[in-house]
PDB file of C-alpha atoms in Angstrom:
ATOM      1  CA  UNK A   1     -42.113  51.656  74.261  1.00  0.00           C
ATOM      2  CA  UNK A   2     -45.061  49.789  75.972  1.00  0.00           C
ATOM      3  CA  UNK A   3     -48.287  48.716  74.639  1.00  0.00           C
ATOM      4  CA  UNK A   4     -50.715  49.952  77.291  1.00  0.00           C
ATOM      5  CA  UNK A   5     -53.812  47.990  77.679  1.00  0.00           C
ATOM      6  CA  UNK A   6     -55.703  47.181  80.760  1.00  0.00           C
ATOM      7  CA  UNK A   7     -56.600  43.718  82.152  1.00  0.00           C
ATOM      8  CA  UNK A   8     -59.438  43.006  79.475  1.00  0.00           C
ATOM      9  CA  UNK A   9     -57.117  44.335  76.589  1.00  0.00           C
ATOM     10  CA  UNK A  10     -58.601  47.656  76.361  1.00  0.00           C
ATOM     11  CA  UNK A  11     -56.685  50.620  74.875  1.00  0.00           C
ATOM     12  CA  UNK A  12     -56.907  54.064  75.802  1.00  0.00           C
ATOM     13  CA  UNK A  13     -56.722  56.728  72.990  1.00  0.00           C
ATOM     14  CA  UNK A  14     -59.135  59.470  74.438  1.00  0.00           C
ATOM     15  CA  UNK A  15     -57.804  61.811  77.080  1.00  0.00           C
ATOM     16  CA  UNK A  16     -60.194  64.158  78.954  1.00  0.00           C
ATOM     17  CA  UNK A  17     -58.233  66.928  80.349  1.00  0.00           C
ATOM     18  CA  UNK A  18     -59.809  69.198  83.177  1.00  0.00           C
ATOM     19  CA  UNK A  19     -58.422  72.462  82.654  1.00  0.00           C
ATOM     20  CA  UNK A  20     -59.579  74.068  86.250  1.00  0.00           C
ATOM     21  CA  UNK A  21     -62.025  73.302  88.757  1.00  0.00           C
ATOM     22  CA  UNK A  22     -63.988  76.518  88.845  1.00  0.00           C
ATOM     23  CA  UNK A  23     -66.875  77.426  86.920  1.00  0.00           C
ATOM     24  CA  UNK A  24     -69.162  80.400  86.433  1.00  0.00           C
ATOM     25  CA  UNK A  25     -72.631  78.437  86.696  1.00  0.00           C
ATOM     26  CA  UNK A  26     -73.794  75.963  89.673  1.00  0.00           C
ATOM     27  CA  UNK A  27     -75.657  73.376  88.020  1.00  0.00           C
ATOM     28  CA  UNK A  28     -77.781  71.232  90.659  1.00  0.00           C
ATOM     29  CA  UNK A  29     -76.198  68.088  89.134  1.00  0.00           C
ATOM     30  CA  UNK A  30     -72.628  69.289  89.797  1.00  0.00           C
ATOM     31  CA  UNK A  31     -72.456  71.446  93.021  1.00  0.00           C
ATOM     32  CA  UNK A  32     -74.501  72.055  95.904  1.00  0.00           C
ATOM     33  CA  UNK A  33     -77.425  74.792  95.745  1.00  0.00           C
ATOM     34  CA  UNK A  34     -75.165  77.226  97.407  1.00  0.00           C
ATOM     35  CA  UNK A  35     -71.921  76.310  95.717  1.00  0.00           C
ATOM     36  CA  UNK A  36     -71.589  79.068  93.392  1.00  0.00           C
ATOM     37  CA  UNK A  37     -69.162  81.146  95.404  1.00  0.00           C
ATOM     38  CA  UNK A  38     -66.875  78.091  95.883  1.00  0.00           C
ATOM     39  CA  UNK A  39     -67.154  76.959  92.352  1.00  0.00           C
ATOM     40  CA  UNK A  40     -65.580  80.416  91.074  1.00  0.00           C
ATOM     41  CA  UNK A  41     -62.916  80.734  93.569  1.00  0.00           C
ATOM     42  CA  UNK A  42     -60.499  78.027  92.904  1.00  0.00           C
ATOM     43  CA  UNK A  43     -57.123  78.797  91.205  1.00  0.00           C
ATOM     44  CA  UNK A  44     -55.626  77.594  88.118  1.00  0.00           C
ATOM     45  CA  UNK A  45     -52.679  75.035  88.891  1.00  0.00           C
ATOM     46  CA  UNK A  46     -51.212  73.935  85.463  1.00  0.00           C
ATOM     47  CA  UNK A  47     -50.064  76.546  83.096  1.00  0.00           C
ATOM     48  CA  UNK A  48     -50.712  76.107  79.261  1.00  0.00           C
ATOM     49  CA  UNK A  49     -47.026  75.049  78.986  1.00  0.00           C
ATOM     50  CA  UNK A  50     -47.122  72.540  81.832  1.00  0.00           C
ATOM     51  CA  UNK A  51     -50.446  70.983  80.541  1.00  0.00           C
ATOM     52  CA  UNK A  52     -48.745  70.717  76.630  1.00  0.00           C
ATOM     53  CA  UNK A  53     -45.726  68.943  78.329  1.00  0.00           C
ATOM     54  CA  UNK A  54     -47.665  66.503  80.624  1.00  0.00           C
ATOM     55  CA  UNK A  55     -50.020  65.495  77.537  1.00  0.00           C
ATOM     56  CA  UNK A  56     -47.085  65.309  75.055  1.00  0.00           C
ATOM     57  CA  UNK A  57     -45.320  62.724  77.646  1.00  0.00           C
ATOM     58  CA  UNK A  58     -48.932  61.024  77.869  1.00  0.00           C
ATOM     59  CA  UNK A  59     -49.035  60.833  74.165  1.00  0.00           C
ATOM     60  CA  UNK A  60     -45.489  59.493  73.665  1.00  0.00           C
ATOM     61  CA  UNK A  61     -46.858  56.316  75.686  1.00  0.00           C
ATOM     62  CA  UNK A  62     -50.462  55.997  74.508  1.00  0.00           C
ATOM     63  CA  UNK A  63     -50.562  57.523  71.109  1.00  0.00           C
ATOM     64  CA  UNK A  64     -53.640  59.636  71.890  1.00  0.00           C
ATOM     65  CA  UNK A  65     -55.935  60.246  69.266  1.00  0.00           C
ATOM     66  CA  UNK A  66     -58.410  62.612  70.848  1.00  0.00           C
ATOM     67  CA  UNK A  67     -58.261  65.253  73.688  1.00  0.00           C
ATOM     68  CA  UNK A  68     -61.310  66.542  75.139  1.00  0.00           C
ATOM     69  CA  UNK A  69     -61.089  69.779  77.117  1.00  0.00           C
ATOM     70  CA  UNK A  70     -63.435  70.012  80.125  1.00  0.00           C
ATOM     71  CA  UNK A  71     -63.463  71.509  83.669  1.00  0.00           C
ATOM     72  CA  UNK A  72     -64.926  73.179  85.549  1.00  0.00           C
ATOM     73  CA  UNK A  73     -65.510  75.582  82.791  1.00  0.00           C
ATOM     74  CA  UNK A  74     -62.868  75.418  80.118  1.00  0.00           C
ATOM     75  CA  UNK A  75     -63.582  78.912  78.552  1.00  0.00           C
ATOM     76  CA  UNK A  76     -62.499  80.418  81.955  1.00  0.00           C
ATOM     77  CA  UNK A  77     -59.101  78.997  81.570  1.00  0.00           C
ATOM     78  CA  UNK A  78     -56.535  81.701  80.656  1.00  0.00           C
ATOM     79  CA  UNK A  79     -54.335  81.012  77.360  1.00  0.00           C
ATOM     80  CA  UNK A  80     -56.956  78.458  75.990  1.00  0.00           C
ATOM     81  CA  UNK A  81     -55.968  79.090  72.150  1.00  0.00           C
ATOM     82  CA  UNK A  82     -52.444  78.853  73.193  1.00  0.00           C
ATOM     83  CA  UNK A  83     -53.047  75.431  74.939  1.00  0.00           C
ATOM     84  CA  UNK A  84     -55.131  74.130  71.826  1.00  0.00           C
ATOM     85  CA  UNK A  85     -52.207  75.263  69.596  1.00  0.00           C
ATOM     86  CA  UNK A  86     -49.603  73.601  71.625  1.00  0.00           C
ATOM     87  CA  UNK A  87     -51.871  70.330  71.667  1.00  0.00           C
ATOM     88  CA  UNK A  88     -52.165  70.406  67.824  1.00  0.00           C
ATOM     89  CA  UNK A  89     -48.435  70.769  67.445  1.00  0.00           C
ATOM     90  CA  UNK A  90     -48.023  67.516  69.426  1.00  0.00           C
ATOM     91  CA  UNK A  91     -49.677  65.835  66.354  1.00  0.00           C
ATOM     92  CA  UNK A  92     -52.922  65.462  68.215  1.00  0.00           C
ATOM     93  CA  UNK A  93     -55.726  66.999  65.710  1.00  0.00           C
ATOM     94  CA  UNK A  94     -58.967  65.613  67.004  1.00  0.00           C
ATOM     95  CA  UNK A  95     -59.176  68.428  69.937  1.00  0.00           C
ATOM     96  CA  UNK A  96     -62.584  68.839  71.243  1.00  0.00           C
ATOM     97  CA  UNK A  97     -64.394  70.797  74.395  1.00  0.00           C
ATOM     98  CA  UNK A  98     -67.160  70.286  76.538  1.00  0.00           C
ATOM     99  CA  UNK A  99     -68.415  73.718  77.857  1.00  0.00           C
ATOM    100  CA  UNK A 100     -71.478  75.273  79.434  1.00  0.00           C
ATOM    101  CA  UNK A 101     -71.381  77.852  76.218  1.00  0.00           C
ATOM    102  CA  UNK A 102     -71.990  81.198  78.264  1.00  0.00           C
ATOM    103  CA  UNK A 103     -68.562  82.600  76.818  1.00  0.00           C
ATOM    104  CA  UNK A 104     -68.540  80.521  73.689  1.00  0.00           C
ATOM    105  CA  UNK A 105     -69.382  83.233  71.175  1.00  0.00           C
ATOM    106  CA  UNK A 106     -66.889  85.539  72.280  1.00  0.00           C
ATOM    107  CA  UNK A 107     -64.089  83.055  72.058  1.00  0.00           C
ATOM    108  CA  UNK A 108     -65.044  80.589  69.391  1.00  0.00           C
ATOM    109  CA  UNK A 109     -63.353  82.218  66.566  1.00  0.00           C
ATOM    110  CA  UNK A 110     -59.869  82.328  68.195  1.00  0.00           C
ATOM    111  CA  UNK A 111     -60.356  78.717  69.308  1.00  0.00           C
ATOM    112  CA  UNK A 112     -61.164  77.416  65.686  1.00  0.00           C
ATOM    113  CA  UNK A 113     -58.118  79.289  64.495  1.00  0.00           C
ATOM    114  CA  UNK A 114     -56.255  77.388  67.160  1.00  0.00           C
ATOM    115  CA  UNK A 115     -57.341  74.237  65.983  1.00  0.00           C
ATOM    116  CA  UNK A 116     -60.491  73.255  67.886  1.00  0.00           C
ATOM    117  CA  UNK A 117     -62.665  70.829  65.767  1.00  0.00           C
ATOM    118  CA  UNK A 118     -65.725  70.186  68.020  1.00  0.00           C
ATOM    119  CA  UNK A 119     -67.586  71.531  71.176  1.00  0.00           C
ATOM    120  CA  UNK A 120     -70.483  69.970  73.331  1.00  0.00           C
ATOM    121  CA  UNK A 121     -72.470  72.382  74.818  1.00  0.00           C
ATOM    122  CA  UNK A 122     -74.681  71.886  78.015  1.00  0.00           C
ATOM    123  CA  UNK A 123     -78.007  73.155  77.365  1.00  0.00           C
ATOM    124  CA  UNK A 124     -80.456  71.832  79.843  1.00  0.00           C
ATOM    125  CA  UNK A 125     -83.324  74.004  79.232  1.00  0.00           C
ATOM    126  CA  UNK A 126     -84.768  76.496  76.656  1.00  0.00           C
ATOM    127  CA  UNK A 127     -87.129  78.400  79.163  1.00  0.00           C
ATOM    128  CA  UNK A 128     -85.330  81.023  81.304  1.00  0.00           C
ATOM    129  CA  UNK A 129     -86.923  79.875  84.714  1.00  0.00           C
ATOM    130  CA  UNK A 130     -85.878  76.203  84.101  1.00  0.00           C
ATOM    131  CA  UNK A 131     -82.417  77.204  82.895  1.00  0.00           C
ATOM    132  CA  UNK A 132     -81.951  79.390  86.125  1.00  0.00           C
ATOM    133  CA  UNK A 133     -83.281  76.631  88.253  1.00  0.00           C
ATOM    134  CA  UNK A 134     -80.662  74.253  86.880  1.00  0.00           C
ATOM    135  CA  UNK A 135     -77.581  76.563  86.629  1.00  0.00           C
ATOM    136  CA  UNK A 136     -78.246  79.351  89.032  1.00  0.00           C
ATOM    137  CA  UNK A 137     -77.364  81.750  86.381  1.00  0.00           C
ATOM    138  CA  UNK A 138     -79.383  83.819  83.903  1.00  0.00           C
ATOM    139  CA  UNK A 139     -77.555  83.175  80.797  1.00  0.00           C
ATOM    140  CA  UNK A 140     -79.663  81.193  78.262  1.00  0.00           C
ATOM    141  CA  UNK A 141     -79.290  83.814  75.441  1.00  0.00           C
ATOM    142  CA  UNK A 142     -75.487  83.755  75.621  1.00  0.00           C
ATOM    143  CA  UNK A 143     -75.645  79.988  75.625  1.00  0.00           C
ATOM    144  CA  UNK A 144     -77.768  79.667  72.462  1.00  0.00           C
ATOM    145  CA  UNK A 145     -75.614  82.277  70.805  1.00  0.00           C
ATOM    146  CA  UNK A 146     -72.838  80.376  71.743  1.00  0.00           C
ATOM    147  CA  UNK A 147     -74.048  77.296  70.021  1.00  0.00           C
ATOM    148  CA  UNK A 148     -74.905  79.242  66.954  1.00  0.00           C
ATOM    149  CA  UNK A 149     -71.670  81.000  66.478  1.00  0.00           C
ATOM    150  CA  UNK A 150     -69.827  77.767  66.937  1.00  0.00           C
ATOM    151  CA  UNK A 151     -72.007  76.215  63.917  1.00  0.00           C
ATOM    152  CA  UNK A 152     -71.299  79.243  61.892  1.00  0.00           C
ATOM    153  CA  UNK A 153     -67.580  78.847  62.416  1.00  0.00           C
ATOM    154  CA  UNK A 154     -67.808  75.051  61.021  1.00  0.00           C
ATOM    155  CA  UNK A 155     -67.164  73.458  64.367  1.00  0.00           C
ATOM    156  CA  UNK A 156     -69.213  70.142  65.047  1.00  0.00           C
ATOM    157  CA  UNK A 157     -71.805  71.031  67.798  1.00  0.00           C
ATOM    158  CA  UNK A 158     -73.391  68.780  70.127  1.00  0.00           C
ATOM    159  CA  UNK A 159     -75.939  69.553  73.033  1.00  0.00           C
ATOM    160  CA  UNK A 160     -75.682  67.611  76.309  1.00  0.00           C
ATOM    161  CA  UNK A 161     -79.093  67.758  78.460  1.00  0.00           C
ATOM    162  CA  UNK A 162     -78.761  66.328  81.825  1.00  0.00           C
ATOM    163  CA  UNK A 163     -82.680  65.294  82.534  1.00  0.00           C
ATOM    164  CA  UNK A 164     -83.698  65.464  86.154  1.00  0.00           C
ATOM    165  CA  UNK A 165     -87.555  64.546  86.889  1.00  0.00           C
ATOM    166  CA  UNK A 166     -89.515  67.100  88.181  1.00  0.00           C
ATOM    167  CA  UNK A 167     -86.787  69.736  87.750  1.00  0.00           C
ATOM    168  CA  UNK A 168     -86.302  70.096  83.656  1.00  0.00           C
ATOM    169  CA  UNK A 169     -87.955  66.668  81.980  1.00  0.00           C
ATOM    170  CA  UNK A 170     -90.525  69.048  80.736  1.00  0.00           C
ATOM    171  CA  UNK A 171     -87.862  70.466  78.442  1.00  0.00           C
ATOM    172  CA  UNK A 172     -86.956  67.331  76.489  1.00  0.00           C
ATOM    173  CA  UNK A 173     -89.179  67.827  73.351  1.00  0.00           C
ATOM    174  CA  UNK A 174     -88.650  71.551  73.171  1.00  0.00           C
ATOM    175  CA  UNK A 175     -84.760  70.887  73.210  1.00  0.00           C
ATOM    176  CA  UNK A 176     -85.103  68.126  70.800  1.00  0.00           C
ATOM    177  CA  UNK A 177     -87.136  70.233  68.404  1.00  0.00           C
ATOM    178  CA  UNK A 178     -84.331  72.990  68.898  1.00  0.00           C
ATOM    179  CA  UNK A 179     -81.642  70.675  68.002  1.00  0.00           C
ATOM    180  CA  UNK A 180     -83.600  69.074  64.888  1.00  0.00           C
ATOM    181  CA  UNK A 181     -84.285  72.904  63.271  1.00  0.00           C
ATOM    182  CA  UNK A 182     -80.636  73.742  63.768  1.00  0.00           C
ATOM    183  CA  UNK A 183     -79.140  70.601  62.628  1.00  0.00           C
ATOM    184  CA  UNK A 184     -77.469  69.881  65.625  1.00  0.00           C
ATOM    185  CA  UNK A 185     -76.973  66.485  67.451  1.00  0.00           C
ATOM    186  CA  UNK A 186     -78.460  66.368  70.876  1.00  0.00           C
ATOM    187  CA  UNK A 187     -77.873  63.529  73.626  1.00  0.00           C
ATOM    188  CA  UNK A 188     -79.688  63.278  76.775  1.00  0.00           C
ATOM    189  CA  UNK A 189     -77.814  62.143  79.849  1.00  0.00           C
ATOM    190  CA  UNK A 190     -79.265  60.085  83.095  1.00  0.00           C
ATOM    191  CA  UNK A 191     -78.278  62.017  86.094  1.00  0.00           C
ATOM    192  CA  UNK A 192     -75.123  60.481  87.442  1.00  0.00           C
ATOM    193  CA  UNK A 193     -74.255  59.985  91.267  1.00  0.00           C
ATOM    194  CA  UNK A 194     -71.177  62.054  91.609  1.00  0.00           C
ATOM    195  CA  UNK A 195     -70.144  64.374  94.371  1.00  0.00           C
ATOM    196  CA  UNK A 196     -72.889  65.602  96.442  1.00  0.00           C
ATOM    197  CA  UNK A 197     -75.549  63.312  94.627  1.00  0.00           C
ATOM    198  CA  UNK A 198     -73.578  60.247  95.174  1.00  0.00           C
ATOM    199  CA  UNK A 199     -75.887  57.630  96.394  1.00  0.00           C
ATOM    200  CA  UNK A 200     -78.969  60.017  96.271  1.00  0.00           C
ATOM    201  CA  UNK A 201     -80.111  60.484  92.621  1.00  0.00           C
ATOM    202  CA  UNK A 202     -83.219  58.533  92.985  1.00  0.00           C
ATOM    203  CA  UNK A 203     -85.726  61.439  93.735  1.00  0.00           C
ATOM    204  CA  UNK A 204     -84.213  63.022  90.088  1.00  0.00           C
ATOM    205  CA  UNK A 205     -83.443  60.225  88.278  1.00  0.00           C
ATOM    206  CA  UNK A 206     -85.042  60.143  84.739  1.00  0.00           C
ATOM    207  CA  UNK A 207     -84.235  56.862  83.066  1.00  0.00           C
ATOM    208  CA  UNK A 208     -83.466  55.937  79.480  1.00  0.00           C
ATOM    209  CA  UNK A 209     -86.757  54.227  79.311  1.00  0.00           C
ATOM    210  CA  UNK A 210     -88.491  57.303  80.482  1.00  0.00           C
ATOM    211  CA  UNK A 211     -86.931  59.261  77.696  1.00  0.00           C
ATOM    212  CA  UNK A 212     -87.568  56.878  75.023  1.00  0.00           C
ATOM    213  CA  UNK A 213     -91.204  56.895  76.209  1.00  0.00           C
ATOM    214  CA  UNK A 214     -91.595  60.876  76.125  1.00  0.00           C
ATOM    215  CA  UNK A 215     -89.953  61.132  72.797  1.00  0.00           C
ATOM    216  CA  UNK A 216     -91.656  58.336  71.168  1.00  0.00           C
ATOM    217  CA  UNK A 217     -95.011  59.727  72.194  1.00  0.00           C
ATOM    218  CA  UNK A 218     -94.420  62.458  69.526  1.00  0.00           C
ATOM    219  CA  UNK A 219     -91.746  60.797  67.167  1.00  0.00           C
ATOM    220  CA  UNK A 220     -91.261  57.592  65.566  1.00  0.00           C
ATOM    221  CA  UNK A 221     -87.864  56.128  66.090  1.00  0.00           C
ATOM    222  CA  UNK A 222     -85.569  53.535  65.411  1.00  0.00           C
ATOM    223  CA  UNK A 223     -82.283  52.546  67.353  1.00  0.00           C
ATOM    224  CA  UNK A 224     -79.079  52.759  65.856  1.00  0.00           C
ATOM    225  CA  UNK A 225     -76.140  50.064  66.498  1.00  0.00           C
ATOM    226  CA  UNK A 226     -73.796  51.486  69.200  1.00  0.00           C
ATOM    227  CA  UNK A 227     -70.363  52.352  67.955  1.00  0.00           C
ATOM    228  CA  UNK A 228     -67.480  50.888  69.799  1.00  0.00           C
ATOM    229  CA  UNK A 229     -66.108  53.432  72.323  1.00  0.00           C
ATOM    230  CA  UNK A 230     -69.229  55.794  72.172  1.00  0.00           C
ATOM    231  CA  UNK A 231     -70.808  56.987  75.306  1.00  0.00           C
ATOM    232  CA  UNK A 232     -74.218  57.724  73.409  1.00  0.00           C
ATOM    233  CA  UNK A 233     -76.625  55.169  71.941  1.00  0.00           C
ATOM    234  CA  UNK A 234     -78.374  57.102  69.079  1.00  0.00           C
ATOM    235  CA  UNK A 235     -81.933  56.694  67.638  1.00  0.00           C
ATOM    236  CA  UNK A 236     -83.075  57.797  64.402  1.00  0.00           C
ATOM    237  CA  UNK A 237     -86.445  59.695  63.896  1.00  0.00           C
ATOM    238  CA  UNK A 238     -88.759  59.104  60.870  1.00  0.00           C
ATOM    239  CA  UNK A 239     -88.347  62.885  60.016  1.00  0.00           C
ATOM    240  CA  UNK A 240     -84.715  62.199  59.238  1.00  0.00           C
ATOM    241  CA  UNK A 241     -82.919  63.607  62.527  1.00  0.00           C
ATOM    242  CA  UNK A 242     -81.257  61.688  65.464  1.00  0.00           C
ATOM    243  CA  UNK A 243     -80.663  62.025  69.044  1.00  0.00           C
ATOM    244  CA  UNK A 244     -78.771  60.182  71.590  1.00  0.00           C
ATOM    245  CA  UNK A 245     -78.804  58.791  75.208  1.00  0.00           C
ATOM    246  CA  UNK A 246     -75.992  58.615  77.572  1.00  0.00           C
ATOM    247  CA  UNK A 247     -77.622  55.944  80.135  1.00  0.00           C
ATOM    248  CA  UNK A 248     -74.738  55.598  82.226  1.00  0.00           C
ATOM    249  CA  UNK A 249     -76.731  53.808  84.959  1.00  0.00           C
ATOM    250  CA  UNK A 250     -79.336  51.820  83.224  1.00  0.00           C
ATOM    251  CA  UNK A 251     -77.416  50.785  80.391  1.00  0.00           C
ATOM    252  CA  UNK A 252     -73.502  50.722  81.291  1.00  0.00           C
ATOM    253  CA  UNK A 253     -70.918  51.282  78.496  1.00  0.00           C
ATOM    254  CA  UNK A 254     -67.849  50.573  80.581  1.00  0.00           C
ATOM    255  CA  UNK A 255     -66.905  47.672  78.738  1.00  0.00           C
ATOM    256  CA  UNK A 256     -65.540  49.307  75.649  1.00  0.00           C
ATOM    257  CA  UNK A 257     -64.435  52.365  77.395  1.00  0.00           C
ATOM    258  CA  UNK A 258     -61.344  54.136  75.933  1.00  0.00           C
ATOM    259  CA  UNK A 259     -61.083  57.100  78.062  1.00  0.00           C
ATOM    260  CA  UNK A 260     -58.603  58.173  80.607  1.00  0.00           C
ATOM    261  CA  UNK A 261     -58.928  61.681  82.599  1.00  0.00           C
ATOM    262  CA  UNK A 262     -56.296  64.088  83.855  1.00  0.00           C
ATOM    263  CA  UNK A 263     -57.437  66.862  86.393  1.00  0.00           C
ATOM    264  CA  UNK A 264     -56.149  70.493  86.856  1.00  0.00           C
ATOM    265  CA  UNK A 265     -53.517  69.346  89.327  1.00  0.00           C
ATOM    266  CA  UNK A 266     -51.812  66.834  86.964  1.00  0.00           C
ATOM    267  CA  UNK A 267     -53.468  63.775  88.603  1.00  0.00           C
ATOM    268  CA  UNK A 268     -54.895  60.946  86.296  1.00  0.00           C
ATOM    269  CA  UNK A 269     -57.762  58.851  86.843  1.00  0.00           C
ATOM    270  CA  UNK A 270     -58.643  55.714  85.031  1.00  0.00           C
ATOM    271  CA  UNK A 271     -62.409  55.688  85.952  1.00  0.00           C
ATOM    272  CA  UNK A 272     -64.995  58.450  86.725  1.00  0.00           C
ATOM    273  CA  UNK A 273     -66.021  55.960  89.491  1.00  0.00           C
ATOM    274  CA  UNK A 274     -62.534  56.461  91.065  1.00  0.00           C
ATOM    275  CA  UNK A 275     -61.690  59.307  93.436  1.00  0.00           C
ATOM    276  CA  UNK A 276     -58.293  58.083  94.008  1.00  0.00           C
ATOM    277  CA  UNK A 277     -55.801  60.504  92.230  1.00  0.00           C
ATOM    278  CA  UNK A 278     -52.477  59.167  90.740  1.00  0.00           C
ATOM    279  CA  UNK A 279     -50.080  62.216  90.442  1.00  0.00           C
ATOM    280  CA  UNK A 280     -48.177  62.722  87.442  1.00  0.00           C
ATOM    281  CA  UNK A 281     -47.264  66.255  87.567  1.00  0.00           C
ATOM    282  CA  UNK A 282     -44.024  65.514  89.035  1.00  0.00           C
ATOM    283  CA  UNK A 283     -42.872  62.410  87.439  1.00  0.00           C
ATOM    284  CA  UNK A 284     -40.281  62.920  85.111  1.00  0.00           C
ATOM    285  CA  UNK A 285     -38.897  59.106  84.003  1.00  0.00           C
ATOM    286  CA  UNK A 286     -40.826  57.164  81.444  1.00  0.00           C
ATOM    287  CA  UNK A 287     -40.880  54.385  83.733  1.00  0.00           C
ATOM    288  CA  UNK A 288     -42.671  56.338  86.282  1.00  0.00           C
ATOM    289  CA  UNK A 289     -45.044  57.724  83.762  1.00  0.00           C
ATOM    290  CA  UNK A 290     -45.811  54.058  82.636  1.00  0.00           C
ATOM    291  CA  UNK A 291     -46.160  52.827  86.500  1.00  0.00           C
ATOM    292  CA  UNK A 292     -48.810  55.877  87.020  1.00  0.00           C
ATOM    293  CA  UNK A 293     -50.657  54.803  83.999  1.00  0.00           C
ATOM    294  CA  UNK A 294     -50.639  51.171  84.787  1.00  0.00           C
ATOM    295  CA  UNK A 295     -52.081  52.340  88.462  1.00  0.00           C
ATOM    296  CA  UNK A 296     -54.779  54.427  86.505  1.00  0.00           C
ATOM    297  CA  UNK A 297     -55.804  51.340  84.549  1.00  0.00           C
ATOM    298  CA  UNK A 298     -56.179  49.397  87.612  1.00  0.00           C
ATOM    299  CA  UNK A 299     -59.095  51.623  88.766  1.00  0.00           C
ATOM    300  CA  UNK A 300     -61.105  50.590  85.516  1.00  0.00           C
ATOM    301  CA  UNK A 301     -64.350  49.104  86.366  1.00  0.00           C
ATOM    302  CA  UNK A 302     -66.932  47.036  84.270  1.00  0.00           C
ATOM    303  CA  UNK A 303     -69.951  49.223  85.582  1.00  0.00           C
ATOM    304  CA  UNK A 304     -70.027  52.996  86.836  1.00  0.00           C
ATOM    305  CA  UNK A 305     -70.861  53.063  90.477  1.00  0.00           C
ATOM    306  CA  UNK A 306     -70.355  56.582  91.290  1.00  0.00           C
ATOM    307  CA  UNK A 307     -67.963  58.805  93.553  1.00  0.00           C
ATOM    308  CA  UNK A 308     -67.873  61.297  95.943  1.00  0.00           C
ATOM    309  CA  UNK A 309     -65.519  63.335  93.596  1.00  0.00           C
ATOM    310  CA  UNK A 310     -67.596  66.530  92.191  1.00  0.00           C
ATOM    311  CA  UNK A 311     -67.952  66.936  88.579  1.00  0.00           C
ATOM    312  CA  UNK A 312     -66.437  70.188  89.212  1.00  0.00           C
ATOM    313  CA  UNK A 313     -63.148  68.302  89.410  1.00  0.00           C
ATOM    314  CA  UNK A 314     -63.073  65.947  86.776  1.00  0.00           C
ATOM    315  CA  UNK A 315     -65.269  67.233  84.246  1.00  0.00           C
ATOM    316  CA  UNK A 316     -67.753  64.117  83.481  1.00  0.00           C
TER     317      UNK A 316
END
């Protein structure tokens, strides 16, 4: 058994698993404006049994603590409760999911029963017009219903909001108020240069500083110390609530990254900025698996630089 660490001593206990590279939304920060048709037609590659087997072999080497299920849209994945149950039976109990929330209200009960503990729901607007402009889908009501349903089922719920200048930045304060009213953590994300936005985020980029200026115009805020391995820095408000900002561009947090990524084809990536897949699906030996993991660790960077790979493929 090897102790797997990278060149600066980081170990990796979190595995983000992209279950499929299709989605029922076509968010502008994820796919091209006309990308909805392509986004919903790609096939599922790995079955739940295949994924559980591969995750189990990775767990034997990495001693994983957390699995985060992503996509595309993970709620489109067949046999999702079976997959969650299989992961839990590996001895990994911190199972989380990032979703657009459109199908969440219908599926959250079976997922909670299977062992899902936490959901991050992408919600980029509270007005129908802004929601449609970002997602190209009229589904705001269903997403909000999903958030409330997950909360009622006892899951930890967080809201993720990608902020884009001139597109949904007017939604920052309404979303903050919504989260505070419902007792839900919200994190605002800087736009990332991935896929079709690689090298082309300037016109829509809304920085951490701009976010703080907007929020502090209404709330008195106080920054918390960032926890090791967290992607977000949090601020407390004088009214007793808190919010986070994931500032991948203006305030990189790569130095304490503890995550690896597995895509729907069974390829592993050490870094979101790498678009070089390392295939593990057909690797059967422990030695071969460890070699693939070491190659993935070699991709690790100290600062996010973006990639031509779409978020639809790797799940953020």
